[in-house]
Coordinates of C-alpha atoms and ligand atoms in Angstrom, one line a residue:
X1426 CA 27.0 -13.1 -10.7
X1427 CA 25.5 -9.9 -9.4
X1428 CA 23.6 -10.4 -5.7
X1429 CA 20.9 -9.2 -4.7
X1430 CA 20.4 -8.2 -1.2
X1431 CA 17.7 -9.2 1.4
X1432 CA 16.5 -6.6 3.5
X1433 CA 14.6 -8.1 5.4
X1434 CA 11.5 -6.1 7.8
X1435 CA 9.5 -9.0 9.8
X1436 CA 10.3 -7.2 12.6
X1437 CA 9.4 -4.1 11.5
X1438 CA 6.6 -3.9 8.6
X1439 CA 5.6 -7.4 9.3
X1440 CA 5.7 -6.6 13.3
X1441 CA 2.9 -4.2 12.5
X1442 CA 0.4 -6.7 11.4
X1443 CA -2.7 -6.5 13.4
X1444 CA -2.8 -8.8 16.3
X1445 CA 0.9 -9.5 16.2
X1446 CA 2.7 -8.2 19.0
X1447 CA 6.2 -9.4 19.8
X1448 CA 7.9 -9.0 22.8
X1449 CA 11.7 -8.5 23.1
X1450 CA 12.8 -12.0 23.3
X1451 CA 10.4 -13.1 20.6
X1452 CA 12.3 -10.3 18.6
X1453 CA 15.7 -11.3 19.0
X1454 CA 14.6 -14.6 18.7
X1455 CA 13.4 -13.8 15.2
X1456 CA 16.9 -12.0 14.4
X1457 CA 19.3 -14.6 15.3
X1458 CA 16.8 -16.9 13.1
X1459 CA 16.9 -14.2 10.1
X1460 CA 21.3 -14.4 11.0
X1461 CA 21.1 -17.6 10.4
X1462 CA 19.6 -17.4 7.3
X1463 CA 21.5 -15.3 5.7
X1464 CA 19.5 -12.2 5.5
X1465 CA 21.6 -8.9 4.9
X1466 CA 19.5 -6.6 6.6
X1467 CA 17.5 -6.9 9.6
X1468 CA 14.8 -3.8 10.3
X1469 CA 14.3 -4.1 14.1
X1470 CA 11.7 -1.5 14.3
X1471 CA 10.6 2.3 14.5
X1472 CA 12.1 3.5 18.0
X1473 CA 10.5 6.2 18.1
X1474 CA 6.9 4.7 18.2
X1475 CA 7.3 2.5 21.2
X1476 CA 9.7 1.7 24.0
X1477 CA 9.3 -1.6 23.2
X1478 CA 10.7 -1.3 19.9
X1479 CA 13.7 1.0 21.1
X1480 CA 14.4 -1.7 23.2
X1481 CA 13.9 -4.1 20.9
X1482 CA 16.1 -2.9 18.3
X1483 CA 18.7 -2.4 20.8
X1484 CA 18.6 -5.6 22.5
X1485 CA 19.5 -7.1 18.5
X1486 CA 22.1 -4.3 17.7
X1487 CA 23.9 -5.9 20.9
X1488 CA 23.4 -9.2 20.1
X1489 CA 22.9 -10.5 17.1
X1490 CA 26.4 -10.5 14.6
X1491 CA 26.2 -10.8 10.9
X1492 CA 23.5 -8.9 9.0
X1493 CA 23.2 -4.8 8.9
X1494 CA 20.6 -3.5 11.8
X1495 CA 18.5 -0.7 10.4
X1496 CA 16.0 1.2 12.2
X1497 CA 13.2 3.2 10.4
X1498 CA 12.5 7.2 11.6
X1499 CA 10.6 9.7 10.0
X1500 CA 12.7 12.9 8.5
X1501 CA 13.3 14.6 11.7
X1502 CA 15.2 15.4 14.4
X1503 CA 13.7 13.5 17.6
X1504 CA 13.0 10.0 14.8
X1505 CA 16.4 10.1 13.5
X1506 CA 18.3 11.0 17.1
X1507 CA 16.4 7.8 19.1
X1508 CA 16.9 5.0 15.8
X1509 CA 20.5 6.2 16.0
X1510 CA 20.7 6.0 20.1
X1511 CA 19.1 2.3 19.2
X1512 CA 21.5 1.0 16.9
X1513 CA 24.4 2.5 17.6
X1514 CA 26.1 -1.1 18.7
X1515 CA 25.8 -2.7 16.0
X1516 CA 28.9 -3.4 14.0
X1517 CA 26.5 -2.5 10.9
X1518 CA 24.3 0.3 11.9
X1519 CA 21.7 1.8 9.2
X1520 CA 19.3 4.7 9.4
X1521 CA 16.5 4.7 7.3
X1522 CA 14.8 8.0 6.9
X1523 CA 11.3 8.0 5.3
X1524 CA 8.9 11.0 4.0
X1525 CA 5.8 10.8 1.7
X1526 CA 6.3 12.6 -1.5
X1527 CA 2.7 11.4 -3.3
X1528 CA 0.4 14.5 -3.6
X1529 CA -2.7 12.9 -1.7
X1530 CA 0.0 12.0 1.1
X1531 CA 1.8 15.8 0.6
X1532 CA -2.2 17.0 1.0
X1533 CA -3.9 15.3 3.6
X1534 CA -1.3 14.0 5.6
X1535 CA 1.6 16.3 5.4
X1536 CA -0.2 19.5 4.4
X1537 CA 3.3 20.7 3.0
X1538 CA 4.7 21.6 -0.9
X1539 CA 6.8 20.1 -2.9
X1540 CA 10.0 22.2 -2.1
X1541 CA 9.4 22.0 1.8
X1542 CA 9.3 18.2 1.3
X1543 CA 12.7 18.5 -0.2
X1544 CA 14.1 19.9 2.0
X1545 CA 12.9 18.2 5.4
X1546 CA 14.2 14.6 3.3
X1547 CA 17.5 16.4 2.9
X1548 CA 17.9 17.5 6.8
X1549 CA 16.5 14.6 7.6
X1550 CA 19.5 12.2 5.4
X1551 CA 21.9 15.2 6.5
X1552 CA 21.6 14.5 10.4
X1553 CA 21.3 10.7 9.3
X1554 CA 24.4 10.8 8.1
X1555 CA 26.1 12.9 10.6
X1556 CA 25.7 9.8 13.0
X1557 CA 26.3 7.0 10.4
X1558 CA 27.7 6.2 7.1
X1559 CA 24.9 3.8 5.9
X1560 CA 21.6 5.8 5.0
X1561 CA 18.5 4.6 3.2
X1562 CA 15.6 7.2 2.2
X1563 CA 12.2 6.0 1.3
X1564 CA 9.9 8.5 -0.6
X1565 CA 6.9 7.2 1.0
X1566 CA 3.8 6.3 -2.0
X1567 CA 6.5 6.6 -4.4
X1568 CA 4.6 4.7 -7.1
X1569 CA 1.7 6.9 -6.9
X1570 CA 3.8 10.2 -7.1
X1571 CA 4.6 12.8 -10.2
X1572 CA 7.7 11.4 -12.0
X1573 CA 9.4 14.9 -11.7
X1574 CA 8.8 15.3 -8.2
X1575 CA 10.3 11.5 -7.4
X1576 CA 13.7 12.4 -9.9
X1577 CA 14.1 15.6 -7.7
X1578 CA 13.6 13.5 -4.2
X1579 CA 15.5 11.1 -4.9
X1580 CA 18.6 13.2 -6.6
X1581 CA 18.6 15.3 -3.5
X1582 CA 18.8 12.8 -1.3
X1583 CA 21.9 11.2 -2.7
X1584 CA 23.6 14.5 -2.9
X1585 CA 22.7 14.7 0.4
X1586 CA 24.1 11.0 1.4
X1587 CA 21.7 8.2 1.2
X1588 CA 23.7 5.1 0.2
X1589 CA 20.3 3.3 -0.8
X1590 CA 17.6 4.6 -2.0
X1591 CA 14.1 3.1 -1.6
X1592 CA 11.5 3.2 -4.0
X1593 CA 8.1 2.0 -1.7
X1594 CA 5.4 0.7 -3.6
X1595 CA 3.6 1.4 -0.4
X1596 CA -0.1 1.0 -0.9
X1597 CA 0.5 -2.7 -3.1
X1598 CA -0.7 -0.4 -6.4
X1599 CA 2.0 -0.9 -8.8
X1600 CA 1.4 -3.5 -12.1
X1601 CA 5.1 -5.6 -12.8
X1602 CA 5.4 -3.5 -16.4
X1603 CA 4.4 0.0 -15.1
X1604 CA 6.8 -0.2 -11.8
X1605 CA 9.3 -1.9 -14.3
X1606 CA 9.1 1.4 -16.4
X1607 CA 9.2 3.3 -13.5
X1608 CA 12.3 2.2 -12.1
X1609 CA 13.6 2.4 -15.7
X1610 CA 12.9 6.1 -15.5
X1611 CA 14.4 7.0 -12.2
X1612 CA 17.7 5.3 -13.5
X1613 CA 17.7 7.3 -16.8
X1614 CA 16.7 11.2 -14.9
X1615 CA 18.8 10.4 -12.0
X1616 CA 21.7 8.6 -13.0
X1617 CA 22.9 8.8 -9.3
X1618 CA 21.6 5.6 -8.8
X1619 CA 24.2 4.0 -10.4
X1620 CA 26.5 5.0 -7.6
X1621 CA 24.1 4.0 -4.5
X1622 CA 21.8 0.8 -3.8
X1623 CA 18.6 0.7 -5.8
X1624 CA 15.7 -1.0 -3.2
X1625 CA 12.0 -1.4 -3.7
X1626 CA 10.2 -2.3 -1.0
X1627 CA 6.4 -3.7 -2.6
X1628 CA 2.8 -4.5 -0.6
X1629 CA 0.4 -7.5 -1.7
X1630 CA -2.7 -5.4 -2.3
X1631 CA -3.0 -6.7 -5.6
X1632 CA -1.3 -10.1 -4.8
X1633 CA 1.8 -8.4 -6.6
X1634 CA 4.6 -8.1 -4.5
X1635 CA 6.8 -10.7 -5.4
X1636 CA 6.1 -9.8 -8.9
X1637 CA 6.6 -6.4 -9.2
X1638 CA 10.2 -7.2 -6.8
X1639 CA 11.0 -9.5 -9.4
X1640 CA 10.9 -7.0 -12.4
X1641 CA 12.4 -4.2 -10.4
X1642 CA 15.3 -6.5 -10.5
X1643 CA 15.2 -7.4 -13.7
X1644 CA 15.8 -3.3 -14.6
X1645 CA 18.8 -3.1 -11.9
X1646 CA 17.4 -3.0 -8.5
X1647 CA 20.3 -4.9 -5.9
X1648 CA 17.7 -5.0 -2.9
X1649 CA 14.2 -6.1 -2.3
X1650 CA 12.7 -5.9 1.1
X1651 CA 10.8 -8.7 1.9
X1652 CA 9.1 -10.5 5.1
X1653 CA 8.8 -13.9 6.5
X1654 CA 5.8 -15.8 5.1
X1655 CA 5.0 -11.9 3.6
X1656 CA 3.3 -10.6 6.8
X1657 CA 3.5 -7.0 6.7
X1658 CA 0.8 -4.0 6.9
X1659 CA -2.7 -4.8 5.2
X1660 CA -1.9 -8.3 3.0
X1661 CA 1.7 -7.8 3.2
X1662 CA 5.1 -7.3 2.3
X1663 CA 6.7 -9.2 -0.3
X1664 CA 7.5 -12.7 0.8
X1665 CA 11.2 -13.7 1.1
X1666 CA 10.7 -17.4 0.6
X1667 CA 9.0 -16.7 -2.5
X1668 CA 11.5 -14.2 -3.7
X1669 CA 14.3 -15.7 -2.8
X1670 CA 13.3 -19.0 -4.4
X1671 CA 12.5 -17.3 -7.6
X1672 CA 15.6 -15.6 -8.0
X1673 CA 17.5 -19.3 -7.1
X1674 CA 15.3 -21.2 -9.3
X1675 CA 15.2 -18.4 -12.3
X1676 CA 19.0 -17.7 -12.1
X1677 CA 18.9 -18.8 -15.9
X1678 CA 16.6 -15.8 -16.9
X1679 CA 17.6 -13.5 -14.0
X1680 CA 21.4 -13.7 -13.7
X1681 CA 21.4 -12.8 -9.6
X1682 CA 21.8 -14.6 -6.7
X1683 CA 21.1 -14.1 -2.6
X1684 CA 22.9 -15.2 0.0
X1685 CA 20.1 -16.9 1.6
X1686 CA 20.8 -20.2 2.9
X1687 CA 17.9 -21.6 1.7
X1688 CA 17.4 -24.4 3.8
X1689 CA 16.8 -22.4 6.9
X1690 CA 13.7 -21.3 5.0
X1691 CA 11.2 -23.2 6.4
X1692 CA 12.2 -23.2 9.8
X1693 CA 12.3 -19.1 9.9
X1694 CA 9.0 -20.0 8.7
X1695 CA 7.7 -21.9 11.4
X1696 CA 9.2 -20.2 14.2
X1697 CA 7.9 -16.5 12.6
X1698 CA 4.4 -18.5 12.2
X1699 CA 4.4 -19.5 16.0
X1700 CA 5.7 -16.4 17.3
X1701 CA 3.2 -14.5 15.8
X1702 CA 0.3 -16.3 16.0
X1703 CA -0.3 -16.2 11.6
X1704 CA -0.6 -19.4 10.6
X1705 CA 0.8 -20.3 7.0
X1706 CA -1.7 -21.5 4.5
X1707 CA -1.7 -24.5 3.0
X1708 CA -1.6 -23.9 -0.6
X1709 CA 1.1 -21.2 0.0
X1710 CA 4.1 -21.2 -2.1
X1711 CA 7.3 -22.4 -0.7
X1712 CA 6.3 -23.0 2.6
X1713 CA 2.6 -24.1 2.7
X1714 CA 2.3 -27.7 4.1
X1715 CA 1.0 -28.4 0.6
X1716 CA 3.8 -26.9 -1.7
X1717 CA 5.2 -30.6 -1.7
X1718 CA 2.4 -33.0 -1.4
X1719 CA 1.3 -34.3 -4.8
X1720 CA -2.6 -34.9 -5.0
X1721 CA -3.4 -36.6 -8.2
X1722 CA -2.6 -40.1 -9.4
X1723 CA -0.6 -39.0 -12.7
X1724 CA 1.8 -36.1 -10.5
X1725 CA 2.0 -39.1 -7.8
X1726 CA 3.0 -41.9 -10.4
X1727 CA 5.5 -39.2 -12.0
X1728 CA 6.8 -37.8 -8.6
X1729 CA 7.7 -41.4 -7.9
X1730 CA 9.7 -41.6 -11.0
X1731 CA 11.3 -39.0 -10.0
X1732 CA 10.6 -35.8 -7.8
X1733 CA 11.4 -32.9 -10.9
X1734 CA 8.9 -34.4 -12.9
X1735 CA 6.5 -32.1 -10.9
X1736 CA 9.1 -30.5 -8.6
X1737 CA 10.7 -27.7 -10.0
X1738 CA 12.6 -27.3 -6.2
X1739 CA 13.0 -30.3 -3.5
X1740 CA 11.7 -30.3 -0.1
X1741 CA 15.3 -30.7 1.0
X1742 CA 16.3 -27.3 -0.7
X1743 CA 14.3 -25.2 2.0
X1744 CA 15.1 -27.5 4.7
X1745 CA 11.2 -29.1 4.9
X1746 CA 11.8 -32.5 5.6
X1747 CA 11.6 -31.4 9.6
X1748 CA 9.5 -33.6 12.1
X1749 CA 12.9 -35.4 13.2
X1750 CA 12.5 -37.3 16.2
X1751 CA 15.1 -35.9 18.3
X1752 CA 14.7 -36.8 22.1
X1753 CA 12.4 -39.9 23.7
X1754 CA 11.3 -40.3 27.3
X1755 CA 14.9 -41.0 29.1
X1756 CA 16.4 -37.9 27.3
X1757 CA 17.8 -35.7 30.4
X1758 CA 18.4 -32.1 31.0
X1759 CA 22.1 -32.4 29.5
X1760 CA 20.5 -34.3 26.3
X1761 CA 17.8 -31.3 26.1
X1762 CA 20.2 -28.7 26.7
X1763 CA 22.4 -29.7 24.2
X1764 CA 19.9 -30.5 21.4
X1765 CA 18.4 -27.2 22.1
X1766 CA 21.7 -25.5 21.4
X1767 CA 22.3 -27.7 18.2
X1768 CA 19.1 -26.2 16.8
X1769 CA 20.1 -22.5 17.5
X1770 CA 18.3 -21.8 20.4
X1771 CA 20.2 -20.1 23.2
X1772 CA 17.9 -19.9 26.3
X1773 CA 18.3 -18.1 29.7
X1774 CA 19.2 -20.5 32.7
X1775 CA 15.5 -19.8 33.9
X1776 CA 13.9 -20.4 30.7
X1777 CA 15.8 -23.3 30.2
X1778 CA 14.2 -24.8 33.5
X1779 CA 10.4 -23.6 32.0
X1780 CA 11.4 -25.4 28.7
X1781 CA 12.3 -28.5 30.2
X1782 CA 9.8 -28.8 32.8
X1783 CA 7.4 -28.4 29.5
X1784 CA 9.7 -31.0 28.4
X1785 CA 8.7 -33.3 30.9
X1786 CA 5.3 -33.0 31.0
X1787 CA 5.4 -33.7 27.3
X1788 CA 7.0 -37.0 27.6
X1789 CA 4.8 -37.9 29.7
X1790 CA 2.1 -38.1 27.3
X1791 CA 3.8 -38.8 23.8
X1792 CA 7.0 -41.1 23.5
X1793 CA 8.8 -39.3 20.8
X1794 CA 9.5 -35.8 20.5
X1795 CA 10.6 -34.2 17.0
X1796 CA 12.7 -31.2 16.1
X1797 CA 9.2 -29.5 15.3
X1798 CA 7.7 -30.4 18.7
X1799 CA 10.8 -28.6 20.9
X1800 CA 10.0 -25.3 18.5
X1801 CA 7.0 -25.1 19.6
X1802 CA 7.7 -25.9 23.0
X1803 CA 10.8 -23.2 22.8
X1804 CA 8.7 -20.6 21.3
X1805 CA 6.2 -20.6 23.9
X1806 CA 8.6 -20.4 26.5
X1807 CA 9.7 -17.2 25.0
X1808 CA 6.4 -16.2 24.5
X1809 CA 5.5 -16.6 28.5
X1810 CA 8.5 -14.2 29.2
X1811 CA 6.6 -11.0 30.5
X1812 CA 3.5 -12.8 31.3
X1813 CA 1.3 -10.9 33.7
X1814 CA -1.4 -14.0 34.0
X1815 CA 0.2 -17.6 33.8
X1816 CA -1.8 -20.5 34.1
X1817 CA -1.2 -23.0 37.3
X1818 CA -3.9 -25.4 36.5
X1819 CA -7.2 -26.0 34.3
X1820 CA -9.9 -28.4 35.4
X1821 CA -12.9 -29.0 33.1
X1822 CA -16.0 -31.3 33.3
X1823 CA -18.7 -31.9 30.5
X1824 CA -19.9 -33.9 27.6
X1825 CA -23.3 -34.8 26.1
X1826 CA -25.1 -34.7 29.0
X1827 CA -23.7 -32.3 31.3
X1828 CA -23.2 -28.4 31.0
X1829 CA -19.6 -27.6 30.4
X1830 CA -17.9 -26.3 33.3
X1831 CA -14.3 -24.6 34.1
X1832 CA -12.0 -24.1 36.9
X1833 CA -9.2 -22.1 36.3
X1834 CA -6.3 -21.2 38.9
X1835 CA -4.1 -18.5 37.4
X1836 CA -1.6 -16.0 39.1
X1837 CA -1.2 -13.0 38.6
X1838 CA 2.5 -11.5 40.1
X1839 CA 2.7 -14.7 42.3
X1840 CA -1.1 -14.5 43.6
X1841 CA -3.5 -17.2 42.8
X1842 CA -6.9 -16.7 41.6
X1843 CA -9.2 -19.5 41.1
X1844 CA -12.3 -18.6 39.0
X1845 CA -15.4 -21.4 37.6
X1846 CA -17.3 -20.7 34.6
X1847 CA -20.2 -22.7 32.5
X1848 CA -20.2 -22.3 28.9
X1849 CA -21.3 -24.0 26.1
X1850 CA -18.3 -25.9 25.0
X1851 CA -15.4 -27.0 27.2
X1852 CA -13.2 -24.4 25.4
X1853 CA -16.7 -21.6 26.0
X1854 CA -16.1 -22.4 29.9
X1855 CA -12.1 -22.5 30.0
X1856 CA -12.2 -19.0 28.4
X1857 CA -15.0 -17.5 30.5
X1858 CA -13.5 -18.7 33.8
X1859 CA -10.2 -16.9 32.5
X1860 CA -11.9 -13.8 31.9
X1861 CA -13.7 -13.8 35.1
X1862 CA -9.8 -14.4 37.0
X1863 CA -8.8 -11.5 34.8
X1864 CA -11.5 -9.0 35.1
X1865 CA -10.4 -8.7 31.2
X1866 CA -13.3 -8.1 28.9
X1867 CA -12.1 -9.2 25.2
X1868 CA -14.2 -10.8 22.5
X1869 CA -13.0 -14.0 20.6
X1870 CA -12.3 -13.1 16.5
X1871 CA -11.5 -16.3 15.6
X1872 CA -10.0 -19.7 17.0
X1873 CA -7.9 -21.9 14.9
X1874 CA -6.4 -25.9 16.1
X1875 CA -3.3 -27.9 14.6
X1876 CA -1.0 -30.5 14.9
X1877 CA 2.7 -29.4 15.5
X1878 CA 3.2 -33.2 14.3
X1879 CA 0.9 -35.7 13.1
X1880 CA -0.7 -38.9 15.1
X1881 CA -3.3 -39.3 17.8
X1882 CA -0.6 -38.1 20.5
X1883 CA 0.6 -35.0 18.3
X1884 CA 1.0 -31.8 20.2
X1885 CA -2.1 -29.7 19.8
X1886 CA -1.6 -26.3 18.9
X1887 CA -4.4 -23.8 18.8
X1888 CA -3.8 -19.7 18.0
X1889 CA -6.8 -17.4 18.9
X1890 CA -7.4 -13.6 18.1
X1891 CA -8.9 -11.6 20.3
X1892 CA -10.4 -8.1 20.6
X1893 CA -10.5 -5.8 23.2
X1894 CA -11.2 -1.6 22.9
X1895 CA -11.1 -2.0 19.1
X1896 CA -7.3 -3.7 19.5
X1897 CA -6.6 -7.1 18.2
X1898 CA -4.4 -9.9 19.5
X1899 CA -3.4 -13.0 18.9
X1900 CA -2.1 -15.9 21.3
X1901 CA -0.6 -19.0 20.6
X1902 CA -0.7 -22.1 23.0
X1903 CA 0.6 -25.9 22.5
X1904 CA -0.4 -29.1 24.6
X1905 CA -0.9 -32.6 23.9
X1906 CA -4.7 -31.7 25.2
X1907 CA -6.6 -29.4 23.2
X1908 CA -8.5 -27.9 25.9
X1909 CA -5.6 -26.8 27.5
X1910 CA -3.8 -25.8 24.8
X1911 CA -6.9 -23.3 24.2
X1912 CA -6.4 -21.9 27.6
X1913 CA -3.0 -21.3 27.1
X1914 CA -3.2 -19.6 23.9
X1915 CA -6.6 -17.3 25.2
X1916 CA -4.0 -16.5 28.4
X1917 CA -1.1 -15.7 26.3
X1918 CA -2.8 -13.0 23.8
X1919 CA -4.7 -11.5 27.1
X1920 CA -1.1 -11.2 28.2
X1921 CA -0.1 -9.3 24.9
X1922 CA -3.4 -7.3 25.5
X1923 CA -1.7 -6.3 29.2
X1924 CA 1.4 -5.6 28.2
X1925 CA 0.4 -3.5 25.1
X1926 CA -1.2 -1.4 27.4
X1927 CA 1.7 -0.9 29.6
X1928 CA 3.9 0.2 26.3
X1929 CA 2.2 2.3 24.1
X1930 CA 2.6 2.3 20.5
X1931 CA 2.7 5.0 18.1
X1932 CA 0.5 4.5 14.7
X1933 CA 2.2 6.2 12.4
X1934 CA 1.7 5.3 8.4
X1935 CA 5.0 4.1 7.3
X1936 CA 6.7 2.6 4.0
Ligands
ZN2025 ZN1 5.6 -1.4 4.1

C-alpha cells in the first residue's frame, strides 16, 4: 500500500498561533513527542525570524532521532543560509524555500512580475540545494494563483531541485472538488511531479482542511502537512489526528496508509494542549473529551452491546483510555524518576528536583496520582524553565462578607517582592497583587478552569490569555487549589510576555 507522509508543522505554523509562545524546552519537548509518534517530518521553525526559533530548531536537529527536521526560509540568501546553519545536524536535514506566486501577493506584497518570481524561487532552491539534498518549495497562495503561472513555478523549481513540491492552500480558500481538479492539473502540465513528492499544505478558514487534504490524496498527493489538534495561523492547519484517522479508518476507499502510531495520538494531544495554553474542545473529532462518550439512551444501550455499533474507532486505538493511576503517596524519587522516564520524559537533573518537589506537594493533597496528572505536572516544569517572575507564595482572604484581598511574594532573579491587592474576586486580587510585584501592565482576554482528572481532589488547571501592547499570551498553571493555580498560570504567560520581549520575532506571512 502506498504511504502517505506526515509533515508535521506544530512547531512552526501551529507555533504562530496567537498567544502561543514556546520556549526551547517546550519545543523539543513537542519533537521527541511528534518522534514518538511516528511523524516523518518535523518543521522546527523559521530561523530567520527569531533567535528563539534558530535555537530552537537547532536544539531538535541535535537531539531528537527519527523524523526529517525542516526549517522554512524565504527564497533568499540570508533565510536559506541561517535554516541551513540550524539544521545542519540532523541526520535528515530539509530546507524549505517558500515564495508567493498569487497576483494580489506578487502586487501588494512582493511588488515583482511573474518572470522575476521565477527566478528568485529558482536561486533560492539552487543555494538550497547546494547545502542539502532534501528541498521543498512552497508557491505561497497557490490555490488562488493563474494555472499557467503555478505549471511554470513549479516546473522550474524541480529542474532546479526541489524533491517535494508544495501546493499551500494558504488562505483556507480551496473547495475539496476544485483543489481536487487543481492538483489534477498540475500533474497533467507538469508531469515532473511524478518524479518528486507531491504535498499540500491546507488552512481551516472554511473548516476545510482535512477535507481538501483528503482529496488531494485521493488525486496522488504522498504528503499532507498537518498540526496537532490543527493549531496553525488564523483557524488552522489541517489537523493530524483527524487526517491520520481518516486515512486509517478509510483505507478501504483510500488505499494509503501513515506511519503514525496512532495510539500516541491523544497524548501528543494533551501535552501540545498544555504546552500551549489551547485547550481542545469538547465536541472535537478524535481527541475532544466527547468523541467517546455516548449521550443518548439508544447509542448507550447499543454501545454496551458492543462499542462499533456507534464507534467507528475505539478509544484504545488513539491511546485515550489515560487517567492511569500511576504513583500514590509513598512513591519515592527512584519510583518518580523512573515512571517519568517510562512515559518518555527525559528531564534535566534540576528539573527533575522542581518536578518532584511539585510531586510532593501534590501528594500531599490528593492520594492518587494518574499518568495524566504527572503531564501536567511535567509540562509545567518545562514551562517555568526561563521564568523571569516565579511565584514563592500566595496568601488570599475573602468571602461573602469580606473584600477579597491578595498577598503575593514573587522573585524576580532571586529577589523577593511581596505586593497586596483587593479585588473583586479572590482570582481579581491574586492577579492585581501580581501585576503590582511586576510593574507589568497586561489586560486579562479570557480565563478558562479544568480538571486534569476528575473528583473533588482533581488537579485544577486554569489557562489565561492575556494582552499587553496589542500582543497576546497565554499561560497555563495546575494546582489542586484553583486560586493558586490562577496565579500560576497569570505568572507564567507574564513570563512569556518577558521573554518575548527579550527575543524578538519577525512577522512575516508564510505558507
Ligand atoms: Zn500555513
Amino acid at each position: 500500500m502506498d504511504r502517505v507522509t506526515i509533515f508535521d508543522t506544530t512547531l512552526r505554523d501551529g507555533e504562530q498561533s496567537p498567544g502561543i509562545n514556546l520556549n526551547i524546552k517546550e519545543k523539543l519537548e513537542v519533537a521527541e513527542q511528534l518522534s514518538r509518534l511516528g511523524v516523518d517530518i518535523i518543521e522546527g521553525g523559521f530561523p530567520q525570524t527569531s533567535v528563539g526559533d534558530f535555537e530552537a530548531v537547532r536544539a531538535i536537529s541535535e537531539t531528537v532521532k527519527g523524523p526529517t527536521i525542516a526549517a522554512l526560509a524565504r527564497a533568499n540568501e540570508m533565510d536559506i543560509d541561517r535554516a541551513w546553519e540550524a539544521i545542519r545536524s540532523a541526520p535528515k536535514p530539509r530546507i524549505h524555500v517558500f515564495l508567493s506566486t498569487s497576483d494580489i501577493h506578487r502586487k501588494y506584497m512582493l511588488n515583482a512580475t511573474e518572470d522575476e518570481i521565477v527566478a528568485q524561487a529558482v536561486a533560492g532552491v539552487q543555494r538550497a540545494k547546494s547545502y542539502c539534498e532534501d528541498v521543498e518549495f512552497s508557491p505561497q497562495d497557490a490555490t488562488r494563483t493563474d494555472w499557467e503561472f503555478l505549471f511554470q513555478i513549479i516546473s522550474a523549481t524541480i529542474e532546479a531541485g526541489a524533491t517535494t513540491i508544495n501546493i499551500p492552500d494558504t488562505v483556507g480558500y480551496a473547495l475539496p472538488h476544485d483543489f481536487g481538479a487543481m492538483i489534477r492539473a498540475c500533474y497533467e502540465a507538469v508531469p515532473q511531479l511524478n518524479d518528486v513528492t507531491v504535498s499540500v499544505h491546507c488552512h481551516n478558514d472554511l473548516g476545510l482542511a482535512v477535507a481538501n487534504s483528503l482529496e488531494a490524496v485521493r488525486q496522488g498527493v504522498r504528503q499532507v502537512e498537518v498540526a496537532v489538534n490543527g493549531i496553525g495561523e488564523r483557524a488552522g492547519n489541517c489537523s493530524l489526528e483527524e487526517i491520520v484517522m481518516a486515512i486509517k479508518t478509510r483505507r478501504d476507499l483510500l488505499e494509503v496508509e501513515t506511519g503514525i502510531n496512532t495510539k500516541e495520538i491523544a497524548r501528543t494531544s494533551r501535552l501540545v494542549s498544555l504546552l500551549t495554553g489551547y485547550s481542545v474542545q469538547r465536541n472535537k473529532a478524535i481527541v475532544g473529551e466527547n468523541a467517546f462518550s455516548h449521550e443518548s439512551g439508544i447509542h448507550q444501550h447499543g454501545v454496551l452491546q458492543d462499542r462499533l455499533t456507534y464507534e467507528i474507532i475505539t478509544a484504545e486505538e488513539i491511546g485515550v483510555e489515560g487517567g492511569k493511576i500511576v504513583l500514590g503517596k509513598h512513591s519515592g524519587r527512584h519510583a518518580f524518576a523512573k515512571t517519568l522516564e517510562e512515559m518518555g520524559f527525559q528531564l534535566g537533573k534540576e528539573e527533575l528536583n522542581r518536578a518532584f518537589t511539585r510531586f510532593k506537594e501534590l501528594v500531599d493533597r490528593k492520594i492518587q496520582i494518574t499518568d495524566k496528572d504527572l503531564e501536567a505536572i511535567v509540562a509545567d516544569e518545562i514551562q517555568s524553565v526561563e521564568e523571569v517572575y516565579t511565584l514563592e507564595s500566595l496568601q488570599v482572604a475573602g468571602g461573602t462578607h469580606l473584600a477579597p484581598t491578595a498577598t503575593v511574594r514573587l522573585l524576580r532573579e532571586g529577589q523577593p517582592i511581596t505586593e497586596s491587592a483587593i479585588g473583586d474576586g479572590m482570582v481579581d486580587a491574586v492577579y492585581g497583587a501580581i501585576l503590582r510585584a511586576t510593574g507589568m501592565e497586561a489586560q486579562l482576554i479570557s480565563f478558562n478552569v479544568a480538571a486534569v482528572t476528575g473528583g473533588a481532589e482533581a488537579l485544577g488547571d486554569v489557562s489565561v490569555q492575556i494582552q499587553i501592547d496589542g500582543e497576546r499570551y497565554t499561560g497555563r498553571g495546575i494546582s489542586t487549589d484553583i486560586v493558586e493555580a490562577s496565579g500560576r498560570a497569570f505568572i507564567n504567560a507574564l513570563n512569556r510576555a518577558a521573554r518575548a520581549h527579550r527575543v524578538a520575532r519577525g512577522d512575516e506571512p508564510t505558507p
